[in-house]
Structure formats: structure tokens, C-alpha cells
PDB file of C-alpha atoms in Angstrom:
ATOM      1  CA  MET A 268       0.082  -0.052   0.008  1.00 64.00           C
ATOM      2  CA  ASP A 269       1.331   3.477  -0.840  1.00 92.00           C
ATOM      3  CA  LEU A 270       1.839   6.095   1.835  1.00 95.00           C
ATOM      4  CA  ALA A 271      -1.022   8.321   0.848  1.00 96.00           C
ATOM      5  CA  SER A 272      -3.529   5.442   0.828  1.00 96.00           C
ATOM      6  CA  HIS A 273      -2.244   4.214   4.232  1.00 96.00           C
ATOM      7  CA  TYR A 274      -2.695   7.717   5.748  1.00 98.00           C
ATOM      8  CA  THR A 275      -6.184   7.976   4.243  1.00 98.00           C
ATOM      9  CA  ASN A 276      -7.282   4.629   5.526  1.00 97.00           C
ATOM     10  CA  LEU A 277      -5.876   5.470   8.974  1.00 97.00           C
ATOM     11  CA  PHE A 278      -7.883   8.791   8.982  1.00 98.00           C
ATOM     12  CA  THR A 279     -11.127   7.244   7.790  1.00 98.00           C
ATOM     13  CA  GLU A 280     -11.021   4.414  10.339  1.00 98.00           C
ATOM     14  CA  SER A 281      -9.970   6.512  13.199  1.00 98.00           C
ATOM     15  CA  CYS A 282     -12.545   9.260  12.650  1.00 98.00           C
ATOM     16  CA  GLU A 283     -15.171   6.520  12.652  1.00 97.00           C
ATOM     17  CA  LYS A 284     -13.832   5.235  15.943  1.00 97.00           C
ATOM     18  CA  ILE A 285     -13.829   8.736  17.422  1.00 97.00           C
ATOM     19  CA  SER A 286     -17.336   9.372  16.232  1.00 97.00           C
ATOM     20  CA  ASN A 287     -18.471   6.099  17.855  1.00 97.00           C
ATOM     21  CA  ASP A 288     -16.433   6.727  21.085  1.00 97.00           C
ATOM     22  CA  ASN A 289     -14.060   3.892  20.411  1.00 97.00           C
ATOM     23  CA  TYR A 290     -10.914   5.887  20.630  1.00 97.00           C
ATOM     24  CA  VAL A 291      -8.113   5.069  23.084  1.00 97.00           C
ATOM     25  CA  ILE A 292      -7.290   7.333  26.078  1.00 98.00           C
ATOM     26  CA  ASP A 293      -3.673   7.259  27.283  1.00 97.00           C
ATOM     27  CA  THR A 294      -3.767   6.864  30.993  1.00 95.00           C
ATOM     28  CA  GLN A 295      -0.021   7.172  31.428  1.00 95.00           C
ATOM     29  CA  ILE A 296       0.625  10.755  30.260  1.00 96.00           C
ATOM     30  CA  ASP A 297       0.162  12.275  33.627  1.00 95.00           C
ATOM     31  CA  ASN A 298       1.733   9.523  35.616  1.00 95.00           C
ATOM     32  CA  LEU A 299       4.623  10.935  37.463  1.00 90.00           C
ATOM     33  CA  ASN A 300       5.885   7.401  38.130  1.00 92.00           C
ATOM     34  CA  ASP A 301       6.090   6.474  34.438  1.00 95.00           C
ATOM     35  CA  ASN A 302       9.731   5.423  33.913  1.00 94.00           C
ATOM     36  CA  ARG A 303       9.517   3.841  30.478  1.00 96.00           C
ATOM     37  CA  LEU A 304      12.678   4.881  28.686  1.00 97.00           C
ATOM     38  CA  GLY A 305      14.506   3.860  25.452  1.00 97.00           C
ATOM     39  CA  ILE A 306      16.700   4.968  22.590  1.00 97.00           C
ATOM     40  CA  THR A 307      15.358   6.554  19.454  1.00 97.00           C
ATOM     41  CA  LEU A 308      16.846   7.751  16.126  1.00 98.00           C
ATOM     42  CA  LEU A 309      14.721  10.787  14.983  1.00 98.00           C
ATOM     43  CA  ILE A 310      14.420  13.721  12.770  1.00 98.00           C
ATOM     44  CA  ARG A 311      13.281  17.183  13.931  1.00 98.00           C
ATOM     45  CA  PRO A 312      11.509  19.513  11.518  1.00 98.00           C
ATOM     46  CA  THR A 313      12.310  23.285  11.249  1.00 97.00           C
ATOM     47  CA  GLU A 314      10.901  25.782  13.752  1.00 97.00           C
ATOM     48  CA  GLU A 315       8.880  27.328  10.903  1.00 98.00           C
ATOM     49  CA  ILE A 316       7.089  24.091  10.325  1.00 98.00           C
ATOM     50  CA  LYS A 317       6.647  23.478  14.078  1.00 98.00           C
ATOM     51  CA  ASN A 318       5.065  26.932  14.384  1.00 98.00           C
ATOM     52  CA  SER A 319       2.760  26.108  11.490  1.00 98.00           C
ATOM     53  CA  ILE A 320       1.702  22.968  13.329  1.00 98.00           C
ATOM     54  CA  GLN A 321       0.976  25.009  16.507  1.00 98.00           C
ATOM     55  CA  LEU A 322      -1.522  27.042  14.502  1.00 98.00           C
ATOM     56  CA  PHE A 323      -3.475  23.972  13.945  1.00 98.00           C
ATOM     57  CA  LEU A 324      -3.112  22.726  17.512  1.00 98.00           C
ATOM     58  CA  ASN A 325      -4.282  26.191  18.727  1.00 98.00           C
ATOM     59  CA  GLU A 326      -7.457  25.722  16.848  1.00 98.00           C
ATOM     60  CA  LEU A 327      -7.959  22.274  18.282  1.00 98.00           C
ATOM     61  CA  LYS A 328      -7.263  23.672  21.838  1.00 98.00           C
ATOM     62  CA  LYS A 329     -10.166  26.209  21.300  1.00 97.00           C
ATOM     63  CA  VAL A 330     -12.452  23.124  20.829  1.00 97.00           C
ATOM     64  CA  ASP A 331     -10.874  20.833  23.451  1.00 98.00           C
ATOM     65  CA  ALA A 332      -8.064  21.960  25.684  1.00 97.00           C
ATOM     66  CA  SER A 333      -8.167  18.860  27.802  1.00 98.00           C
ATOM     67  CA  GLN A 334      -5.991  16.646  25.469  1.00 98.00           C
ATOM     68  CA  TYR A 335      -2.185  16.305  25.391  1.00 98.00           C
ATOM     69  CA  TYR A 336      -0.667  18.734  22.861  1.00 98.00           C
ATOM     70  CA  TYR A 337       2.960  18.358  21.873  1.00 98.00           C
ATOM     71  CA  PRO A 338       5.064  21.575  22.318  1.00 98.00           C
ATOM     72  CA  ASN A 339       7.504  22.573  19.619  1.00 98.00           C
ATOM     73  CA  SER A 340      10.448  21.025  21.574  1.00 98.00           C
ATOM     74  CA  ASP A 341       8.952  17.510  21.413  1.00 98.00           C
ATOM     75  CA  ILE A 342       7.681  17.346  17.856  1.00 98.00           C
ATOM     76  CA  HIS A 343       9.749  14.785  15.806  1.00 98.00           C
ATOM     77  CA  ILE A 344       9.684  12.163  13.178  1.00 98.00           C
ATOM     78  CA  THR A 345      10.766   8.683  14.475  1.00 96.00           C
ATOM     79  CA  VAL A 346      13.222   7.072  12.095  1.00 96.00           C
ATOM     80  CA  MET A 347      13.714   3.987  14.294  1.00 95.00           C
ATOM     81  CA  SER A 348      13.062   3.029  17.937  1.00 94.00           C
ATOM     82  CA  ILE A 349      16.309   1.222  18.492  1.00 95.00           C
ATOM     83  CA  ILE A 350      15.294   0.259  22.001  1.00 96.00           C
ATOM     84  CA  SER A 351      11.484   0.888  22.557  1.00 94.00           C
ATOM     85  CA  CYS A 352      10.649   2.433  25.787  1.00 95.00           C
ATOM     86  CA  TYR A 353      10.225  -0.020  28.814  1.00 95.00           C
ATOM     87  CA  GLU A 354      10.384   0.206  32.565  1.00 95.00           C
ATOM     88  CA  GLY A 355      13.674  -0.265  34.043  1.00 92.00           C
ATOM     89  CA  PHE A 356      15.812   0.449  31.005  1.00 95.00           C
ATOM     90  CA  ASP A 357      19.179   1.839  32.133  1.00 95.00           C
ATOM     91  CA  ILE A 358      21.386   3.480  29.497  1.00 95.00           C
ATOM     92  CA  ASN A 359      24.430   2.750  31.634  1.00 95.00           C
ATOM     93  CA  ASN A 360      24.001  -0.891  30.870  1.00 95.00           C
ATOM     94  CA  ILE A 361      24.733  -0.439  27.119  1.00 95.00           C
ATOM     95  CA  THR A 362      27.851   0.730  25.287  1.00 96.00           C
ATOM     96  CA  LEU A 363      26.619   3.744  23.460  1.00 97.00           C
ATOM     97  CA  GLN A 364      29.527   3.934  20.969  1.00 97.00           C
ATOM     98  CA  ASP A 365      28.645   0.483  19.667  1.00 97.00           C
ATOM     99  CA  TYR A 366      25.226   1.779  18.740  1.00 97.00           C
ATOM    100  CA  ILE A 367      26.710   4.925  17.151  1.00 97.00           C
ATOM    101  CA  ALA A 368      29.012   2.739  15.071  1.00 97.00           C
ATOM    102  CA  VAL A 369      26.296   0.665  13.669  1.00 96.00           C
ATOM    103  CA  ILE A 370      24.100   3.631  12.815  1.00 97.00           C
ATOM    104  CA  ASN A 371      27.083   5.459  11.206  1.00 95.00           C
ATOM    105  CA  LYS A 372      27.606   2.532   8.837  1.00 94.00           C
ATOM    106  CA  CYS A 373      23.973   2.473   7.944  1.00 95.00           C
ATOM    107  CA  ILE A 374      23.767   6.217   7.397  1.00 93.00           C
ATOM    108  CA  SER A 375      26.602   6.322   4.917  1.00 83.00           C
ATOM    109  CA  GLY A 376      25.351   7.462   1.494  1.00 75.00           C
ATOM    110  CA  LEU A 377      22.018   8.835   2.783  1.00 82.00           C
ATOM    111  CA  ASN A 378      20.622  11.594   0.721  1.00 81.00           C
ATOM    112  CA  LYS A 379      19.550  14.962   1.978  1.00 87.00           C
ATOM    113  CA  SER A 380      15.876  13.992   1.476  1.00 92.00           C
ATOM    114  CA  VAL A 381      13.108  16.589   1.589  1.00 96.00           C
ATOM    115  CA  ILE A 382       9.954  15.767   3.689  1.00 97.00           C
ATOM    116  CA  LYS A 383       6.792  17.466   2.790  1.00 98.00           C
ATOM    117  CA  LEU A 384       4.288  17.748   5.569  1.00 98.00           C
ATOM    118  CA  GLN A 385       0.878  17.757   3.810  1.00 98.00           C
ATOM    119  CA  GLY A 386      -2.377  17.171   5.684  1.00 98.00           C
ATOM    120  CA  ILE A 387      -3.239  15.230   8.877  1.00 98.00           C
ATOM    121  CA  THR A 388      -4.249  11.766   9.638  1.00 98.00           C
ATOM    122  CA  ALA A 389      -5.211   9.963  12.971  1.00 98.00           C
ATOM    123  CA  SER A 390      -4.960   6.771  15.011  1.00 97.00           C
ATOM    124  CA  PRO A 391      -7.474   5.650  17.661  1.00 96.00           C
ATOM    125  CA  SER A 392      -5.273   7.393  20.204  1.00 97.00           C
ATOM    126  CA  ALA A 393      -3.554  10.257  18.489  1.00 98.00           C
ATOM    127  CA  ILE A 394      -3.602  12.948  15.822  1.00 98.00           C
ATOM    128  CA  MET A 395      -0.670  13.131  13.405  1.00 98.00           C
ATOM    129  CA  ILE A 396       0.820  15.221  10.587  1.00 98.00           C
ATOM    130  CA  GLN A 397       1.356  13.365   7.338  1.00 98.00           C
ATOM    131  CA  GLY A 398       4.899  13.274   6.154  1.00 98.00           C
ATOM    132  CA  PHE A 399       5.931  12.419   2.512  1.00 97.00           C
ATOM    133  CA  PRO A 400       9.559  11.947   1.762  1.00 96.00           C
ATOM    134  CA  SER A 401      11.018  12.954  -1.667  1.00 95.00           C
ATOM    135  CA  ASP A 402      12.696   9.596  -2.064  1.00 93.00           C
ATOM    136  CA  THR A 403      13.142   6.188  -0.505  1.00 93.00           C
ATOM    137  CA  SER A 404      16.222   7.137   1.645  1.00 93.00           C
ATOM    138  CA  ILE A 405      14.584   7.056   5.051  1.00 93.00           C
ATOM    139  CA  ASN A 406      12.988   3.596   4.477  1.00 93.00           C
ATOM    140  CA  ASP A 407      16.227   2.279   2.900  1.00 93.00           C
ATOM    141  CA  LEU A 408      18.020   3.476   6.108  1.00 95.00           C
ATOM    142  CA  ARG A 409      15.364   1.653   8.197  1.00 94.00           C
ATOM    143  CA  ASP A 410      15.993  -1.555   6.290  1.00 93.00           C
ATOM    144  CA  ASN A 411      19.741  -1.127   6.687  1.00 94.00           C
ATOM    145  CA  LEU A 412      19.313  -0.585  10.480  1.00 95.00           C
ATOM    146  CA  ARG A 413      17.000  -3.652  10.801  1.00 93.00           C
ATOM    147  CA  THR A 414      19.704  -5.825   9.030  1.00 93.00           C
ATOM    148  CA  ALA A 415      22.673  -4.414  10.789  1.00 95.00           C
ATOM    149  CA  PHE A 416      21.355  -4.689  14.280  1.00 94.00           C
ATOM    150  CA  LYS A 417      20.113  -8.203  13.782  1.00 91.00           C
ATOM    151  CA  GLN A 418      23.761  -9.078  12.985  1.00 93.00           C
ATOM    152  CA  THR A 419      24.899  -7.869  16.332  1.00 94.00           C
ATOM    153  CA  THR A 420      24.357  -8.951  20.011  1.00 91.00           C
ATOM    154  CA  LEU A 421      23.395  -5.444  21.030  1.00 93.00           C
ATOM    155  CA  GLU A 422      20.129  -4.965  22.898  1.00 90.00           C
ATOM    156  CA  GLN A 423      17.465  -3.761  20.498  1.00 93.00           C
ATOM    157  CA  SER A 424      13.728  -4.050  20.004  1.00 85.00           C
ATOM    158  CA  ILE A 425      13.329  -2.940  16.323  1.00 83.00           C
ATOM    159  CA  ASP A 426       9.990  -3.715  14.919  1.00 66.00           C
ATOM    160  CA  GLN A 427       8.743  -5.494  18.003  1.00 62.00           C
ATOM    161  CA  ARG A 428       5.779  -3.044  18.233  1.00 60.00           C
ATOM    162  CA  TYR A 429       5.176  -2.622  14.479  1.00 55.00           C
ATOM    163  CA  SER A 430       7.149  -2.189  11.330  1.00 69.00           C
ATOM    164  CA  LEU A 431       7.578   1.542  10.785  1.00 82.00           C
ATOM    165  CA  PHE A 432       7.378   2.900   7.217  1.00 87.00           C
ATOM    166  CA  THR A 433       5.702   6.255   7.615  1.00 95.00           C
ATOM    167  CA  THR A 434       7.235   9.627   8.269  1.00 96.00           C
ATOM    168  CA  HIS A 435       4.439  11.091  10.424  1.00 97.00           C
ATOM    169  CA  LEU A 436       4.605  13.502  13.392  1.00 98.00           C
ATOM    170  CA  THR A 437       2.389  12.859  16.425  1.00 98.00           C
ATOM    171  CA  VAL A 438       1.098  16.135  17.695  1.00 98.00           C
ATOM    172  CA  LEU A 439      -1.801  15.169  20.011  1.00 98.00           C
ATOM    173  CA  ARG A 440      -2.648  12.257  22.177  1.00 98.00           C
ATOM    174  CA  PHE A 441      -6.082  11.728  23.792  1.00 98.00           C
ATOM    175  CA  LYS A 442      -5.896  11.751  27.557  1.00 98.00           C
ATOM    176  CA  ASN A 443      -9.609  12.679  28.282  1.00 98.00           C
ATOM    177  CA  PRO A 444     -12.911  12.007  26.748  1.00 98.00           C
ATOM    178  CA  ILE A 445     -13.178  14.365  23.688  1.00 97.00           C
ATOM    179  CA  ASN A 446     -15.169  17.459  24.357  1.00 93.00           C
ATOM    180  CA  ASN A 447     -17.339  18.918  21.390  1.00 93.00           C
ATOM    181  CA  LYS A 448     -16.712  15.769  19.406  1.00 96.00           C
ATOM    182  CA  ASP A 449     -18.528  16.923  16.273  1.00 96.00           C
ATOM    183  CA  LEU A 450     -16.691  20.172  16.129  1.00 97.00           C
ATOM    184  CA  PHE A 451     -13.411  18.371  16.808  1.00 98.00           C
ATOM    185  CA  LEU A 452     -14.012  16.113  13.875  1.00 98.00           C
ATOM    186  CA  LYS A 453     -15.051  19.028  11.675  1.00 98.00           C
ATOM    187  CA  LEU A 454     -11.685  20.634  12.447  1.00 98.00           C
ATOM    188  CA  LEU A 455      -9.712  17.425  11.629  1.00 98.00           C
ATOM    189  CA  HIS A 456     -11.390  17.396   8.192  1.00 98.00           C
ATOM    190  CA  LYS A 457     -10.706  21.139   7.716  1.00 98.00           C
ATOM    191  CA  TYR A 458      -6.857  20.374   8.035  1.00 98.00           C
ATOM    192  CA  ARG A 459      -7.054  16.999   6.196  1.00 98.00           C
ATOM    193  CA  ASP A 460      -4.980  18.352   3.277  1.00 98.00           C
ATOM    194  CA  TYR A 461      -3.401  21.404   4.823  1.00 98.00           C
ATOM    195  CA  ASN A 462       0.098  22.169   3.699  1.00 98.00           C
ATOM    196  CA  PHE A 463       2.335  22.559   6.744  1.00 98.00           C
ATOM    197  CA  GLY A 464       5.448  23.039   4.608  1.00 98.00           C
ATOM    198  CA  LYS A 465       8.593  21.022   3.695  1.00 98.00           C
ATOM    199  CA  PHE A 466      12.098  20.731   4.956  1.00 97.00           C
ATOM    200  CA  GLU A 467      15.423  19.125   4.057  1.00 96.00           C
ATOM    201  CA  ILE A 468      16.867  16.548   6.413  1.00 96.00           C
ATOM    202  CA  LYS A 469      20.280  17.767   7.468  1.00 94.00           C
ATOM    203  CA  LYS A 470      20.845  15.579  10.412  1.00 95.00           C
ATOM    204  CA  LEU A 471      19.459  12.738  12.514  1.00 97.00           C
ATOM    205  CA  GLU A 472      19.514  12.605  16.307  1.00 98.00           C
ATOM    206  CA  LEU A 473      20.015   9.739  18.584  1.00 98.00           C
ATOM    207  CA  VAL A 474      18.340  10.314  21.935  1.00 98.00           C
ATOM    208  CA  HIS A 475      17.653   8.728  25.252  1.00 98.00           C
ATOM    209  CA  ASN A 476      13.873   9.293  25.708  1.00 97.00           C
ATOM    210  CA  ASP A 477      10.645   8.679  27.493  1.00 97.00           C
ATOM    211  CA  TRP A 478       7.531   7.469  25.783  1.00 96.00           C
ATOM    212  CA  TYR A 479       6.389  10.959  24.739  1.00 97.00           C
ATOM    213  CA  GLN A 480       9.792  12.505  23.896  1.00 97.00           C
ATOM    214  CA  ARG A 481       9.303  15.236  26.525  1.00 97.00           C
ATOM    215  CA  VAL A 482      12.087  17.751  26.394  1.00 97.00           C
ATOM    216  CA  ASN A 483      12.757  17.653  30.178  1.00 95.00           C
ATOM    217  CA  LEU A 484      13.317  13.874  30.027  1.00 95.00           C
ATOM    218  CA  VAL A 485      15.121  13.513  26.715  1.00 97.00           C
ATOM    219  CA  LYS A 486      18.875  13.359  26.720  1.00 97.00           C
ATOM    220  CA  HIS A 487      20.740  14.025  23.506  1.00 97.00           C
ATOM    221  CA  LEU A 488      23.190  11.450  22.744  1.00 98.00           C
ATOM    222  CA  PHE A 489      24.697  11.959  19.246  1.00 98.00           C
ATOM    223  CA  ASP A 490      24.021  13.870  15.930  1.00 97.00           C
ATOM    224  CA  PHE A 491      24.484  12.197  12.592  1.00 96.00           C
ATOM    225  CA  ASN A 492      24.966  14.858   9.967  1.00 93.00           C
ATOM    226  CA  ILE A 493      23.880  14.220   6.428  1.00 91.00           C
ATOM    227  CA  LYS A 494      26.601  15.349   3.947  1.00 81.00           C
TER     228      LYS A 494
END
């Protein structure tokens, strides 16, 4: 299935679930004892694009301010969850340089792709911005990472939750029942094809992160510059 069709199917199915109150509320967001941590390779969009996203989120907040909205500092595209977040993960138990070495080999030859952020989609638990890369570089890198890490004995959990092939940005998670549901859905449809802009990938970041990539809990580990 192509990326646009995948996003469309997600949006259609998720809006139906929202309409029927079958969406998923995340009960962990405000849990101060949530210590799920992991390691992620990610891309951050430009400030201009993040500000464009906030205009959309500000409209949603006027309809329902009770949900979890991502601030600019936390907005990202996940390239790969190297170690998916779990309780008890201790970064001191791994050798970080080994991970950096594997990623460096995989990233060699990666193009400076452009990602266009066009429209929104949804899941039963979140609202996302649709990303469309200009070439196959990101998914080629993902395949290289899958192969490379499987050939090592390093701790990793790649694809254990699902096989990632999209370049979306999660910008809202449901943490309460949706207020003004009809108006909320109407606003989602308004932004279904909205152009949030595009940006060139100049670097990838390796971070030690919590489940939500909150800036106060994320530790920057390494930058991989795209030449």
C-alpha cells in the first residue's frame, strides 16, 4: 500500500472510531511514576514548520483544551526506535559507542531528502501530521538498520511493536474524553490536506527518551550529519 492510501485509511477508520467513542485514552501521560525509557533515532522539523503545526493545534485547543498537545520542543519524526521504551531500561547498561558505530555505517550515503508535511491523519489514540519523503532514503535506512542490528548482539527491539514505514509526526494524544466531538472532527477534516511546509533533512539525532519525547526527560546522545 502506498503512503497516501495508508494515511487515508488510517484517517477514515480513526475518525469513525472517534465518532463512535471507540478511541483510546492514554492513562500514562500524567503518571509521574512512568519510567519507560529507551533509545530513538529521530528527525526534527524546522521551527517554521513546528510553528505552522502549532496554529493547527491552537485551533484544536479552542475546541478541546483537555488533550495532550505536543510543544515545539517535542515534535519529531521517528526514524527508528532502537530500544523501545520500557520500565527499568538503564542506559548505563549499554555501550553507546557500539550503537553509534552501527548507525554510522547504515547512514553512509543517505541523501539529503526533503520531507513534505501535507495534511493530517489519525490513529485511535492520536492526531498526526502526514509526512511524505521525496525519495526512499529513510525507508532504505530503516531496512539497513534492521539488518545491521540483527547481525549484532546489542540490545534492540526494532519492529517489535510494529514495522515503521511512515514519516508522520504525532502532535496530539487523547488523555480525556473528547469535548465537542462533532466540532473536533469537523476541524480535523478542515486540516485534512493542509500544507504545513517542507524541509530538508540535514541531520538525525540519537536520543535517550521517555515514551512521549518530552524535552525535560530527553537526553541528546549523538548527531548524525547528512553530507
